[in-house]
Coordinates of C-alpha atoms in Angstrom, one line a residue:
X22 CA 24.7 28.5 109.8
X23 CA 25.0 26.5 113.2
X24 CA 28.3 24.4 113.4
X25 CA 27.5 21.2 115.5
X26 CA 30.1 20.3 117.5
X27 CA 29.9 16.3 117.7
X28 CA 28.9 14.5 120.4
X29 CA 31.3 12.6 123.2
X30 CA 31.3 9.2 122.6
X31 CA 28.4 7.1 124.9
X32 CA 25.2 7.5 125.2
X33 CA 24.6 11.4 124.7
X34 CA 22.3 13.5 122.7
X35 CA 21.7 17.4 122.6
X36 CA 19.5 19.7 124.3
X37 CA 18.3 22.7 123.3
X38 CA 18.5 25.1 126.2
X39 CA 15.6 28.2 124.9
X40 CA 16.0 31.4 126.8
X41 CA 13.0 32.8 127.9
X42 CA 11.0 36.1 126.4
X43 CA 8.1 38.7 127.3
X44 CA 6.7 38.1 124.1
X45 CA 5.5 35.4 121.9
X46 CA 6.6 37.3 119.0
X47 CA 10.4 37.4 120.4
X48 CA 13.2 36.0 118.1
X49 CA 13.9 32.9 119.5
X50 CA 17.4 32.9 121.0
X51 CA 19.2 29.2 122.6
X52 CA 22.6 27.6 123.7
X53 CA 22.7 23.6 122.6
X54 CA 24.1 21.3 125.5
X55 CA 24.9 17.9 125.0
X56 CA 23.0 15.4 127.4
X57 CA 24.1 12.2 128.5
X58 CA 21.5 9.4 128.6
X59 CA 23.0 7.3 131.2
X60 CA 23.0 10.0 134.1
X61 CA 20.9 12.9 133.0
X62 CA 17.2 11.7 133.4
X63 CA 14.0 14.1 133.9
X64 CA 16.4 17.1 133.5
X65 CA 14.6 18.3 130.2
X66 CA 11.4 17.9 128.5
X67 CA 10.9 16.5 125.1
X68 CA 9.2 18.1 122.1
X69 CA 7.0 15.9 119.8
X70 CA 5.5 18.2 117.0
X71 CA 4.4 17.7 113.3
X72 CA 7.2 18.5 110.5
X73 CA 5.0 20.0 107.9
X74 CA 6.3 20.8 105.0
X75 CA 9.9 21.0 104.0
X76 CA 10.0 24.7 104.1
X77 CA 12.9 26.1 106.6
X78 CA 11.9 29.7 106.7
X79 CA 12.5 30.6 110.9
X80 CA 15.5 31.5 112.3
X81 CA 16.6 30.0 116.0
X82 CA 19.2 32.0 117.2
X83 CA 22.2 29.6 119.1
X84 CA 25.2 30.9 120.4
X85 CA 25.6 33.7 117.5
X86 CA 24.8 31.6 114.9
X87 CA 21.9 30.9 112.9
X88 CA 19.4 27.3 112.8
X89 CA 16.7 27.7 109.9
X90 CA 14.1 25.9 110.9
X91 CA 10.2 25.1 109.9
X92 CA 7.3 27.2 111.2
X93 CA 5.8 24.3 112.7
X94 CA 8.7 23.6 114.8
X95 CA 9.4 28.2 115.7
X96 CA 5.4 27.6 116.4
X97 CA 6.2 24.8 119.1
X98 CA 9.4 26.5 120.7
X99 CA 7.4 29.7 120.8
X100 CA 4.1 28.4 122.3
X101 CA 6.0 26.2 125.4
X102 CA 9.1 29.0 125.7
X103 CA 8.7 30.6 129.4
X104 CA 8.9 34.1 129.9
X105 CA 10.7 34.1 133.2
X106 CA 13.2 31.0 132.6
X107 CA 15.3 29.0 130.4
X108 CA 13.5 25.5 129.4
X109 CA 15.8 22.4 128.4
X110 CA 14.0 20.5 125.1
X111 CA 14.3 18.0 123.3
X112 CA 13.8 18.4 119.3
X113 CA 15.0 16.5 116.6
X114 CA 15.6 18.3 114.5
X115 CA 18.0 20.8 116.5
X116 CA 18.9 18.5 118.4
X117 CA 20.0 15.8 116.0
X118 CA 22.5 17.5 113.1
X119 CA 20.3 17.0 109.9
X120 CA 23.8 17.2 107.8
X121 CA 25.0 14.3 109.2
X122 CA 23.8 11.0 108.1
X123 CA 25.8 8.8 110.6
X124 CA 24.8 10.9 113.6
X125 CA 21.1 10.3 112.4
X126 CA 21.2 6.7 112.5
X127 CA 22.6 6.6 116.2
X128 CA 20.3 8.9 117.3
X129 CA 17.4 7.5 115.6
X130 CA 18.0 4.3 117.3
X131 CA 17.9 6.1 120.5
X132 CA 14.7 7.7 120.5
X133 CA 12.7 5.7 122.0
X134 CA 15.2 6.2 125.4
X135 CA 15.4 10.1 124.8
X136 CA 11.5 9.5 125.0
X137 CA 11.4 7.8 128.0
X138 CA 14.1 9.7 130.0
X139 CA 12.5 13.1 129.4
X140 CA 10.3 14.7 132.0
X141 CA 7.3 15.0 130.0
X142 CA 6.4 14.8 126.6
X143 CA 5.0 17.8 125.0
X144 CA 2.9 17.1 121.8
X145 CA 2.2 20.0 119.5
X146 CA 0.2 19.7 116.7
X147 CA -0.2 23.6 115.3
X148 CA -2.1 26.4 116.4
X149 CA -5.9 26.3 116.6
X150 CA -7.9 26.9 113.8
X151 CA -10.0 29.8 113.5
X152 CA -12.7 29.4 110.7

């Protein structure tokens, strides 16, 4: 299980920094960064997805240890992961710790700036369905 480190004091927040892979089928492998507010602006992109349910059956791979995560959000990292380059994203719920109930609150309230600073927005809402 992933062992946040807490974030400095200010204005930060985390990035997820996914390394890339040939194949969308690759395990999904990352190194989390913290990312201040105040000076860091369009350096990463931000990752607006729907939850689903509740289910935390993927594995993100950080720094040798383990995130479980939903298939909506392995779905997302998968589908905008390069295959040549690392990609800096924004996700909340890698990037905020889930355990932590007063880091949630602070970072809540700055969503709407994580938003805003981001390069872009990407907006996944699932793969295609084929009926």
């Amino acid at each position: 299980v992933y062992q946040y480190v807490p974030l400095p004091k200010g204005s930060f927040t985390r990035v997820i920094v996914l390394q890339p892979a040939g194949k969308k089928e690759d395990e999904l492998h990352c190194d989390i960064q913290p990312l201040n507010l105040d000076d860091q602006f369009y350096t990463y992109d931000a990752l607006s997805y729907v939850w689903g349910q509740p289910v935390f059956s993927d594995t993100l791979y950080c720094a040798g240890q383990c995130i479980k995560i939903t298939p909506t959000l392995s779905s997302a990292l998968r589908r905008f992961r390069s295959r040549t380059v690392s990609r800096r994203l924004w996700a909340d719920a890698v990037c905020i710790n889930q355990r932590d109930n007063e880091e949630k609150a602070v970072q809540v309230q700055e969503m709407a700036r994580i938003y805003l600073r981001a390069r872009s927005v990407l907006i996944y809402l699932g793969e295609p369905f084929r009926g």
